[in-house]
Amino acid sequence: MENYEPEIVAFCCHYCAYTAADMAGSKRISYPANVKIIRVPCTGKVDAIHIMKALEKGADGVYVAGCLEGDCHFKTGNARARLRVARVQKILEDLGWEKERVAMINMSAGMGERFAKTAFEFTEKIKSLGPNPISQGKIEVQAVS
Ligand code: FES
């Protein structure tokens, strides 16, 4: 798995992490192309099913990046997202997956460096875990009719 490049989905709050990613870009701070950003109005809009669906579709890791604790523009969105991420981590553990495939991260709009550092660190963590069990063919996903 020397050349393994993980697929990572980052649900980023419009007000902070997405802006931080923009800032990283404008400061020419690079971050891994493995990280695919999905902009959301607030991390409170990210439900457990969105994270699970990303994993089911082949993402090797997913993180939810929201405003700093206490700074959510919708008051408690990031707190609710943290609880949902913890719930998904528990589900992954119950399935025998590594819970580290999913994470909650907080940052402000001005933290371009932190955005890039997070993207690098998360990518390295997922590289060490390897592909997710679905994409390895260890688990079959069946449609429910
Ligand atoms: Fe950023 Fe809620 S507005 S996490």
PDB file of C-alpha atoms in Angstrom, residues 22 43 90 138:
ATOM      1  CA  ASP A  22      -9.984  29.693   1.367  1.00  0.00           C
ATOM      2  CA  THR A  43     -21.861  21.664  10.970  1.00  0.00           C
ATOM      3  CA  LYS A  90     -19.446   4.359  18.323  1.00  0.00           C
ATOM      4  CA  LYS A 138     -14.462  -6.899   3.023  1.00  0.00           C
TER       5      LYS A 138
END
